[in-house]
Amino acid sequence: SKANFDKAIAANDGNPEFWSNRAQAYYKFERYELAYEDFSKALKLSPEDSVLYYSVGMCLFATKKYKRAIDMLKLSLEKEEESFSEMKANSYYHIGISYCRRGKFAKAIFPLTQV
């Protein structure tokens, strides 16, 4: 519950997992702005975590901030160490769709061919 996430953060606000857990709950309930804030706090505490870049990018995508979503999703790809992962495929897909929604169809081709 949110109260438990709040307590965990109050007890140790330097733990990125606590911020990320609450952000995931917000995201699940389509509270994208709140999820974005918490994922961003987690990212500041754990700047090498590719999943956090992806999560911030997905919040930006959900709120139609496509240019910023592209930037964060590209960073998730740079940070991801596995040569193929579901997260990588989803990142490429959402980068491509973001370019389409910005009217930059030629730029969408490469990411969409990586899915």
Tab-separated table of N, CA, C and O in Angstrom:
chain	number	residue	atom	x	y	z
A	1	SER	N	0.828	-1.192	0.000
A	1	SER	CA	0.000	0.000	0.000
A	1	SER	C	0.866	1.247	0.000
A	1	SER	O	2.029	1.214	0.396
A	2	LYS	N	0.276	2.351	-0.407
A	2	LYS	CA	1.010	3.611	-0.473
A	2	LYS	C	1.587	3.987	0.889
A	2	LYS	O	2.724	4.462	0.978
A	3	ALA	N	0.817	3.745	1.948
A	3	ALA	CA	1.285	4.085	3.293
A	3	ALA	C	2.582	3.344	3.624
A	3	ALA	O	3.497	3.921	4.225
A	4	ASN	N	2.680	2.086	3.222
A	4	ASN	CA	3.903	1.316	3.478
A	4	ASN	C	5.071	1.863	2.674
A	4	ASN	O	6.193	1.937	3.178
A	5	PHE	N	4.821	2.243	1.418
A	5	PHE	CA	5.886	2.844	0.612
A	5	PHE	C	6.336	4.166	1.242
A	5	PHE	O	7.531	4.449	1.321
A	6	ASP	N	5.372	4.960	1.686
A	6	ASP	CA	5.691	6.241	2.323
A	6	ASP	C	6.540	6.040	3.573
A	6	ASP	O	7.514	6.769	3.798
A	7	LYS	N	6.191	5.042	4.382
A	7	LYS	CA	6.957	4.753	5.603
A	7	LYS	C	8.382	4.337	5.266
A	7	LYS	O	9.332	4.758	5.925
A	8	ALA	N	8.520	3.471	4.252
A	8	ALA	CA	9.854	3.005	3.862
A	8	ALA	C	10.714	4.183	3.391
A	8	ALA	O	11.885	4.295	3.773
A	9	ILE	N	10.129	5.065	2.605
A	9	ILE	CA	10.873	6.232	2.112
A	9	ILE	C	11.221	7.160	3.268
A	9	ILE	O	12.342	7.683	3.342
A	10	ALA	N	10.285	7.367	4.195
A	10	ALA	CA	10.550	8.224	5.352
A	10	ALA	C	11.693	7.670	6.201
A	10	ALA	O	12.501	8.428	6.732
A	11	ALA	N	11.764	6.353	6.299
A	11	ALA	CA	12.810	5.718	7.103
A	11	ALA	C	14.172	5.758	6.412
A	11	ALA	O	15.206	5.826	7.077
A	12	ASN	N	14.171	5.710	5.058
A	12	ASN	CA	15.437	5.698	4.318
A	12	ASN	C	15.199	6.247	2.915
A	12	ASN	O	15.005	5.478	1.966
A	13	ASP	N	15.235	7.559	2.790
A	13	ASP	CA	14.970	8.170	1.483
A	13	ASP	C	16.157	8.084	0.529
A	13	ASP	O	16.086	8.551	-0.599
A	14	GLY	N	17.223	7.453	0.973
A	14	GLY	CA	18.387	7.251	0.113
A	14	GLY	C	18.391	5.905	-0.580
A	14	GLY	O	19.357	5.560	-1.265
A	15	ASN	N	17.322	5.152	-0.435
A	15	ASN	CA	17.230	3.833	-1.050
A	15	ASN	C	16.419	3.941	-2.349
A	15	ASN	O	15.202	4.145	-2.299
A	16	PRO	N	17.069	3.795	-3.504
A	16	PRO	CA	16.343	3.953	-4.770
A	16	PRO	C	15.236	2.922	-4.971
A	16	PRO	O	14.236	3.202	-5.643
A	17	GLU	N	15.380	1.754	-4.362
A	17	GLU	CA	14.364	0.715	-4.519
A	17	GLU	C	13.025	1.155	-3.912
A	17	GLU	O	11.962	0.854	-4.452
A	18	PHE	N	13.083	1.865	-2.802
A	18	PHE	CA	11.843	2.335	-2.174
A	18	PHE	C	11.117	3.326	-3.088
A	18	PHE	O	9.900	3.256	-3.253
A	19	TRP	N	11.872	4.264	-3.674
A	19	TRP	CA	11.275	5.233	-4.602
A	19	TRP	C	10.710	4.520	-5.829
A	19	TRP	O	9.615	4.819	-6.289
A	20	SER	N	11.472	3.559	-6.334
A	20	SER	CA	11.045	2.825	-7.522
A	20	SER	C	9.790	1.993	-7.256
A	20	SER	O	8.893	1.919	-8.100
A	21	ASN	N	9.714	1.381	-6.079
A	21	ASN	CA	8.539	0.573	-5.749
A	21	ASN	C	7.272	1.423	-5.704
A	21	ASN	O	6.235	1.027	-6.241
A	22	ARG	N	7.368	2.584	-5.072
A	22	ARG	CA	6.189	3.450	-5.023
A	22	ARG	C	5.850	3.958	-6.422
A	22	ARG	O	4.682	4.022	-6.810
A	23	ALA	N	6.884	4.273	-7.212
A	23	ALA	CA	6.660	4.736	-8.588
A	23	ALA	C	5.937	3.679	-9.417
A	23	ALA	O	5.041	3.994	-10.205
A	24	GLN	N	6.323	2.423	-9.244
A	24	GLN	CA	5.661	1.341	-9.978
A	24	GLN	C	4.182	1.257	-9.624
A	24	GLN	O	3.344	1.015	-10.505
A	25	ALA	N	3.874	1.465	-8.361
A	25	ALA	CA	2.466	1.460	-7.939
A	25	ALA	C	1.722	2.628	-8.585
A	25	ALA	O	0.611	2.454	-9.108
A	26	TYR	N	2.317	3.807	-8.571
A	26	TYR	CA	1.692	4.959	-9.229
A	26	TYR	C	1.477	4.677	-10.712
A	26	TYR	O	0.416	4.963	-11.261
A	27	TYR	N	2.494	4.107	-11.353
A	27	TYR	CA	2.402	3.827	-12.799
A	27	TYR	C	1.260	2.852	-13.084
A	27	TYR	O	0.496	3.046	-14.024
A	28	LYS	N	1.170	1.831	-12.266
A	28	LYS	CA	0.122	0.815	-12.464
A	28	LYS	C	-1.275	1.441	-12.426
A	28	LYS	O	-2.167	1.025	-13.151
A	29	PHE	N	-1.431	2.457	-11.593
A	29	PHE	CA	-2.726	3.126	-11.462
A	29	PHE	C	-2.813	4.388	-12.325
A	29	PHE	O	-3.659	5.252	-12.093
A	30	GLU	N	-1.920	4.458	-13.332
A	30	GLU	CA	-1.908	5.532	-14.332
A	30	GLU	C	-1.727	6.920	-13.721
A	30	GLU	O	-2.208	7.916	-14.256
A	31	ARG	N	-0.983	6.989	-12.641
A	31	ARG	CA	-0.619	8.265	-12.021
A	31	ARG	C	0.786	8.604	-12.511
A	31	ARG	O	1.755	8.572	-11.770
A	32	TYR	N	0.880	8.879	-13.808
A	32	TYR	CA	2.171	8.964	-14.482
A	32	TYR	C	3.058	10.099	-13.977
A	32	TYR	O	4.275	9.938	-13.913
A	33	GLU	N	2.476	11.236	-13.640
A	33	GLU	CA	3.285	12.351	-13.147
A	33	GLU	C	3.941	11.992	-11.807
A	33	GLU	O	5.118	12.281	-11.593
A	34	LEU	N	3.165	11.374	-10.909
A	34	LEU	CA	3.723	10.949	-9.624
A	34	LEU	C	4.761	9.850	-9.815
A	34	LEU	O	5.805	9.841	-9.148
A	35	ALA	N	4.484	8.929	-10.723
A	35	ALA	CA	5.457	7.870	-11.030
A	35	ALA	C	6.742	8.476	-11.566
A	35	ALA	O	7.840	8.080	-11.155
A	36	TYR	N	6.599	9.445	-12.466
A	36	TYR	CA	7.774	10.126	-13.032
A	36	TYR	C	8.620	10.746	-11.920
A	36	TYR	O	9.846	10.597	-11.911
A	37	GLU	N	7.985	11.440	-10.981
A	37	GLU	CA	8.723	12.087	-9.886
A	37	GLU	C	9.504	11.063	-9.075
A	37	GLU	O	10.688	11.272	-8.772
A	38	ASP	N	8.857	9.956	-8.721
A	38	ASP	CA	9.541	8.953	-7.898
A	38	ASP	C	10.611	8.198	-8.674
A	38	ASP	O	11.692	7.926	-8.139
A	39	PHE	N	10.331	7.851	-9.918
A	39	PHE	CA	11.376	7.201	-10.725
A	39	PHE	C	12.579	8.132	-10.897
A	39	PHE	O	13.727	7.685	-10.870
A	40	SER	N	12.318	9.411	-11.079
A	40	SER	CA	13.412	10.379	-11.229
A	40	SER	C	14.257	10.463	-9.964
A	40	SER	O	15.492	10.546	-10.033
A	41	LYS	N	13.608	10.420	-8.804
A	41	LYS	CA	14.359	10.420	-7.538
A	41	LYS	C	15.198	9.157	-7.413
A	41	LYS	O	16.361	9.217	-6.997
A	42	ALA	N	14.628	8.026	-7.788
A	42	ALA	CA	15.384	6.771	-7.755
A	42	ALA	C	16.573	6.833	-8.705
A	42	ALA	O	17.669	6.368	-8.368
A	43	LEU	N	16.367	7.428	-9.879
A	43	LEU	CA	17.438	7.529	-10.874
A	43	LEU	C	18.596	8.389	-10.369
A	43	LEU	O	19.762	8.062	-10.601
A	44	LYS	N	18.284	9.451	-9.659
A	44	LYS	CA	19.354	10.291	-9.092
A	44	LYS	C	20.195	9.498	-8.093
A	44	LYS	O	21.392	9.735	-7.972
A	45	LEU	N	19.564	8.566	-7.405
A	45	LEU	CA	20.272	7.743	-6.419
A	45	LEU	C	21.000	6.556	-7.050
A	45	LEU	O	21.925	6.020	-6.459
A	46	SER	N	20.570	6.174	-8.238
A	46	SER	CA	21.148	5.004	-8.905
A	46	SER	C	21.291	5.283	-10.409
A	46	SER	O	20.566	4.705	-11.230
A	47	PRO	N	22.218	6.170	-10.784
A	47	PRO	CA	22.297	6.656	-12.166
A	47	PRO	C	22.794	5.652	-13.205
A	47	PRO	O	22.797	5.967	-14.399
A	48	GLU	N	23.169	4.471	-12.808
A	48	GLU	CA	23.613	3.469	-13.777
A	48	GLU	C	22.536	2.423	-14.063
A	48	GLU	O	22.757	1.502	-14.850
A	49	ASP	N	21.382	2.557	-13.452
A	49	ASP	CA	20.321	1.562	-13.564
A	49	ASP	C	19.507	1.794	-14.841
A	49	ASP	O	18.699	2.715	-14.919
A	50	SER	N	19.688	0.923	-15.818
A	50	SER	CA	19.011	1.068	-17.112
A	50	SER	C	17.492	0.997	-16.978
A	50	SER	O	16.764	1.661	-17.719
A	51	VAL	N	17.007	0.206	-16.029
A	51	VAL	CA	15.560	0.058	-15.841
A	51	VAL	C	14.936	1.379	-15.396
A	51	VAL	O	13.822	1.710	-15.804
A	52	LEU	N	15.653	2.150	-14.615
A	52	LEU	CA	15.120	3.441	-14.176
A	52	LEU	C	15.031	4.432	-15.335
A	52	LEU	O	14.053	5.185	-15.429
A	53	TYR	N	16.015	4.437	-16.224
A	53	TYR	CA	15.924	5.293	-17.416
A	53	TYR	C	14.708	4.884	-18.255
A	53	TYR	O	13.958	5.730	-18.737
A	54	TYR	N	14.543	3.582	-18.406
A	54	TYR	CA	13.392	3.058	-19.153
A	54	TYR	C	12.088	3.500	-18.495
A	54	TYR	O	11.162	3.965	-19.164
A	55	SER	N	12.011	3.358	-17.189
A	55	SER	CA	10.790	3.697	-16.461
A	55	SER	C	10.462	5.183	-16.567
A	55	SER	O	9.298	5.555	-16.779
A	56	VAL	N	11.471	6.037	-16.426
A	56	VAL	CA	11.251	7.478	-16.601
A	56	VAL	C	10.781	7.751	-18.029
A	56	VAL	O	9.833	8.502	-18.254
A	57	GLY	N	11.420	7.099	-19.002
A	57	GLY	CA	11.026	7.269	-20.403
A	57	GLY	C	9.590	6.844	-20.653
A	57	GLY	O	8.848	7.510	-21.392
A	58	MET	N	9.165	5.772	-20.024
A	58	MET	CA	7.792	5.309	-20.210
A	58	MET	C	6.778	6.265	-19.582
A	58	MET	O	5.686	6.456	-20.115
A	59	CYS	N	7.139	6.868	-18.471
A	59	CYS	CA	6.261	7.887	-17.883
A	59	CYS	C	6.134	9.089	-18.820
A	59	CYS	O	5.036	9.627	-19.006
A	60	LEU	N	7.250	9.493	-19.404
A	60	LEU	CA	7.224	10.611	-20.347
A	60	LEU	C	6.407	10.251	-21.584
A	60	LEU	O	5.631	11.068	-22.080
A	61	PHE	N	6.551	9.030	-22.066
A	61	PHE	CA	5.761	8.565	-23.210
A	61	PHE	C	4.270	8.602	-22.862
A	61	PHE	O	3.453	9.085	-23.644
A	62	ALA	N	3.917	8.115	-21.684
A	62	ALA	CA	2.519	8.051	-21.264
A	62	ALA	C	1.895	9.438	-21.147
A	62	ALA	O	0.688	9.593	-21.324
A	63	THR	N	2.728	10.436	-20.869
A	63	THR	CA	2.224	11.809	-20.748
A	63	THR	C	2.475	12.625	-22.025
A	63	THR	O	2.381	13.847	-22.013
A	64	LYS	N	2.803	11.919	-23.100
A	64	LYS	CA	2.963	12.496	-24.438
A	64	LYS	C	4.105	13.510	-24.546
A	64	LYS	O	4.074	14.400	-25.379
A	65	LYS	N	5.120	13.317	-23.732
A	65	LYS	CA	6.330	14.142	-23.800
A	65	LYS	C	7.362	13.346	-24.600
A	65	LYS	O	8.326	12.823	-24.066
A	66	TYR	N	7.087	13.256	-25.896
A	66	TYR	CA	7.796	12.298	-26.747
A	66	TYR	C	9.272	12.607	-26.925
A	66	TYR	O	10.093	11.690	-26.938
A	67	LYS	N	9.646	13.868	-27.066
A	67	LYS	CA	11.062	14.185	-27.258
A	67	LYS	C	11.872	13.751	-26.034
A	67	LYS	O	12.915	13.111	-26.168
A	68	ARG	N	11.380	14.087	-24.861
A	68	ARG	CA	12.079	13.696	-23.631
A	68	ARG	C	12.037	12.186	-23.437
A	68	ARG	O	13.005	11.585	-22.954
A	69	ALA	N	10.934	11.550	-23.837
A	69	ALA	CA	10.835	10.090	-23.741
A	69	ALA	C	11.916	9.439	-24.603
A	69	ALA	O	12.583	8.495	-24.162
A	70	ILE	N	12.092	9.943	-25.820
A	70	ILE	CA	13.121	9.407	-26.719
A	70	ILE	C	14.490	9.491	-26.053
A	70	ILE	O	15.254	8.515	-26.045
A	71	ASP	N	14.807	10.645	-25.468
A	71	ASP	CA	16.114	10.827	-24.833
A	71	ASP	C	16.333	9.821	-23.702
A	71	ASP	O	17.396	9.202	-23.605
A	72	MET	N	15.326	9.639	-22.862
A	72	MET	CA	15.480	8.715	-21.730
A	72	MET	C	15.534	7.263	-22.190
A	72	MET	O	16.316	6.469	-21.658
A	73	LEU	N	14.735	6.923	-23.171
A	73	LEU	CA	14.751	5.546	-23.663
A	73	LEU	C	16.079	5.226	-24.356
A	73	LEU	O	16.591	4.114	-24.236
A	74	LYS	N	16.647	6.210	-25.046
A	74	LYS	CA	17.978	6.002	-25.642
A	74	LYS	C	19.021	5.778	-24.550
A	74	LYS	O	19.911	4.925	-24.694
A	75	LEU	N	18.911	6.522	-23.457
A	75	LEU	CA	19.841	6.310	-22.345
A	75	LEU	C	19.660	4.922	-21.733
A	75	LEU	O	20.636	4.288	-21.341
A	76	SER	N	18.425	4.441	-21.681
A	76	SER	CA	18.211	3.088	-21.152
A	76	SER	C	18.913	2.056	-22.031
A	76	SER	O	19.458	1.081	-21.528
A	77	LEU	N	18.891	2.298	-23.340
A	77	LEU	CA	19.572	1.378	-24.266
A	77	LEU	C	21.084	1.425	-24.058
A	77	LEU	O	21.755	0.388	-24.106
A	78	GLU	N	21.631	2.613	-23.831
A	78	GLU	CA	23.070	2.751	-23.599
A	78	GLU	C	23.497	2.058	-22.311
A	78	GLU	O	24.579	1.477	-22.248
A	79	LYS	N	22.652	2.113	-21.295
A	79	LYS	CA	22.997	1.547	-19.991
A	79	LYS	C	22.746	0.040	-19.907
A	79	LYS	O	23.355	-0.635	-19.087
A	80	GLU	N	21.858	-0.467	-20.743
A	80	GLU	CA	21.499	-1.897	-20.695
A	80	GLU	C	22.667	-2.741	-21.184
A	80	GLU	O	23.188	-2.528	-22.276
A	81	GLU	N	23.068	-3.717	-20.387
A	81	GLU	CA	24.234	-4.539	-20.712
A	81	GLU	C	23.893	-5.775	-21.532
A	81	GLU	O	24.742	-6.279	-22.261
A	82	GLU	N	22.675	-6.274	-21.423
A	82	GLU	CA	22.309	-7.468	-22.182
A	82	GLU	C	22.172	-7.114	-23.656
A	82	GLU	O	21.671	-6.060	-24.005
A	83	SER	N	22.615	-8.015	-24.521
A	83	SER	CA	22.535	-7.732	-25.954
A	83	SER	C	21.096	-7.734	-26.447
A	83	SER	O	20.741	-7.016	-27.365
A	84	PHE	N	20.252	-8.546	-25.827
A	84	PHE	CA	18.825	-8.506	-26.150
A	84	PHE	C	18.036	-8.702	-24.868
A	84	PHE	O	18.347	-9.565	-24.069
A	85	SER	N	17.046	-7.880	-24.706
A	85	SER	CA	16.153	-8.026	-23.564
A	85	SER	C	14.790	-7.482	-23.974
A	85	SER	O	14.667	-6.720	-24.939
A	86	GLU	N	13.789	-7.871	-23.245
A	86	GLU	CA	12.449	-7.356	-23.510
A	86	GLU	C	12.423	-5.842	-23.342
A	86	GLU	O	11.782	-5.129	-24.099
A	87	MET	N	13.171	-5.347	-22.353
A	87	MET	CA	13.228	-3.906	-22.131
A	87	MET	C	13.837	-3.185	-23.336
A	87	MET	O	13.353	-2.129	-23.742
A	88	LYS	N	14.875	-3.771	-23.918
A	88	LYS	CA	15.484	-3.159	-25.104
A	88	LYS	C	14.486	-3.105	-26.258
A	88	LYS	O	14.347	-2.088	-26.933
A	89	ALA	N	13.796	-4.202	-26.480
A	89	ALA	CA	12.802	-4.236	-27.554
A	89	ALA	C	11.716	-3.193	-27.313
A	89	ALA	O	11.326	-2.463	-28.235
A	90	ASN	N	11.238	-3.097	-26.076
A	90	ASN	CA	10.220	-2.100	-25.746
A	90	ASN	C	10.749	-0.681	-25.897
A	90	ASN	O	10.022	0.218	-26.334
A	91	SER	N	12.002	-0.472	-25.538
A	91	SER	CA	12.603	0.856	-25.702
A	91	SER	C	12.641	1.254	-27.171
A	91	SER	O	12.223	2.361	-27.533
A	92	TYR	N	13.142	0.358	-28.015
A	92	TYR	CA	13.181	0.661	-29.445
A	92	TYR	C	11.776	0.931	-29.989
A	92	TYR	O	11.562	1.881	-30.751
A	93	TYR	N	10.823	0.116	-29.591
A	93	TYR	CA	9.446	0.289	-30.058
A	93	TYR	C	8.914	1.669	-29.674
A	93	TYR	O	8.373	2.400	-30.512
A	94	HIS	N	9.067	2.041	-28.416
A	94	HIS	CA	8.525	3.317	-27.957
A	94	HIS	C	9.302	4.510	-28.502
A	94	HIS	O	8.721	5.581	-28.705
A	95	ILE	N	10.583	4.333	-28.783
A	95	ILE	CA	11.336	5.385	-29.471
A	95	ILE	C	10.746	5.590	-30.866
A	95	ILE	O	10.481	6.721	-31.291
A	96	GLY	N	10.539	4.491	-31.579
A	96	GLY	CA	9.967	4.578	-32.926
A	96	GLY	C	8.584	5.211	-32.933
A	96	GLY	O	8.294	6.097	-33.751
A	97	ILE	N	7.731	4.793	-32.029
A	97	ILE	CA	6.380	5.359	-31.953
A	97	ILE	C	6.448	6.836	-31.567
A	97	ILE	O	5.686	7.662	-32.090
A	98	SER	N	7.370	7.188	-30.665
A	98	SER	CA	7.520	8.601	-30.278
A	98	SER	C	7.915	9.455	-31.479
A	98	SER	O	7.382	10.551	-31.664
A	99	TYR	N	8.853	8.946	-32.288
A	99	TYR	CA	9.215	9.688	-33.509
A	99	TYR	C	7.995	9.840	-34.417
A	99	TYR	O	7.752	10.920	-34.958
A	100	CYS	N	7.222	8.783	-34.573
A	100	CYS	CA	6.010	8.858	-35.412
A	100	CYS	C	5.051	9.915	-34.890
A	100	CYS	O	4.510	10.714	-35.669
A	101	ARG	N	4.844	9.928	-33.610
A	101	ARG	CA	3.902	10.885	-33.019
A	101	ARG	C	4.409	12.320	-33.105
A	101	ARG	O	3.624	13.251	-33.010
A	102	ARG	N	5.710	12.474	-33.308
A	102	ARG	CA	6.275	13.810	-33.523
A	102	ARG	C	6.355	14.141	-35.016
A	102	ARG	O	6.849	15.188	-35.385
A	103	GLY	N	5.880	13.207	-35.868
A	103	GLY	CA	5.891	13.448	-37.307
A	103	GLY	C	7.235	13.211	-37.957
A	103	GLY	O	7.448	13.595	-39.101
A	104	LYS	N	8.147	12.547	-37.266
A	104	LYS	CA	9.500	12.285	-37.786
A	104	LYS	C	9.581	10.819	-38.204
A	104	LYS	O	10.268	10.009	-37.592
A	105	PHE	N	8.873	10.526	-39.280
A	105	PHE	CA	8.706	9.133	-39.706
A	105	PHE	C	10.012	8.490	-40.158
A	105	PHE	O	10.248	7.312	-39.887
A	106	ALA	N	10.866	9.239	-40.829
A	106	ALA	CA	12.145	8.674	-41.282
A	106	ALA	C	13.007	8.242	-40.088
A	106	ALA	O	13.680	7.212	-40.155
A	107	LYS	N	12.959	9.019	-39.012
A	107	LYS	CA	13.740	8.667	-37.823
A	107	LYS	C	13.154	7.452	-37.099
A	107	LYS	O	13.836	6.816	-36.304
A	108	ALA	N	11.888	7.145	-37.344
A	108	ALA	CA	11.232	6.015	-36.681
A	108	ALA	C	11.645	4.679	-37.262
A	108	ALA	O	11.528	3.650	-36.593
A	109	ILE	N	12.142	4.685	-38.479
A	109	ILE	CA	12.421	3.417	-39.174
A	109	ILE	C	13.439	2.564	-38.429
A	109	ILE	O	13.183	1.387	-38.157
A	110	PHE	N	14.604	3.124	-38.110
A	110	PHE	CA	15.640	2.309	-37.475
A	110	PHE	C	15.168	1.699	-36.160
A	110	PHE	O	15.274	0.481	-35.975
A	111	PRO	N	14.645	2.501	-35.207
A	111	PRO	CA	14.242	1.853	-33.953
A	111	PRO	C	13.174	0.794	-34.129
A	111	PRO	O	13.206	-0.243	-33.462
A	112	LEU	N	12.259	1.020	-35.052
A	112	LEU	CA	11.185	0.044	-35.247
A	112	LEU	C	11.672	-1.239	-35.899
A	112	LEU	O	11.045	-2.289	-35.748
A	113	THR	N	12.804	-1.192	-36.595
A	113	THR	CA	13.361	-2.413	-37.176
A	113	THR	C	14.177	-3.198	-36.160
A	113	THR	O	14.611	-4.324	-36.448
A	114	GLN	N	14.398	-2.625	-34.981
A	114	GLN	CA	15.190	-3.301	-33.936
A	114	GLN	C	14.325	-4.105	-32.976
A	114	GLN	O	14.833	-4.797	-32.115
A	115	VAL	N	13.008	-4.007	-33.141
A	115	VAL	CA	12.089	-4.667	-32.206
A	115	VAL	C	12.078	-6.159	-32.448
A	115	VAL	O	12.061	-6.647	-33.513
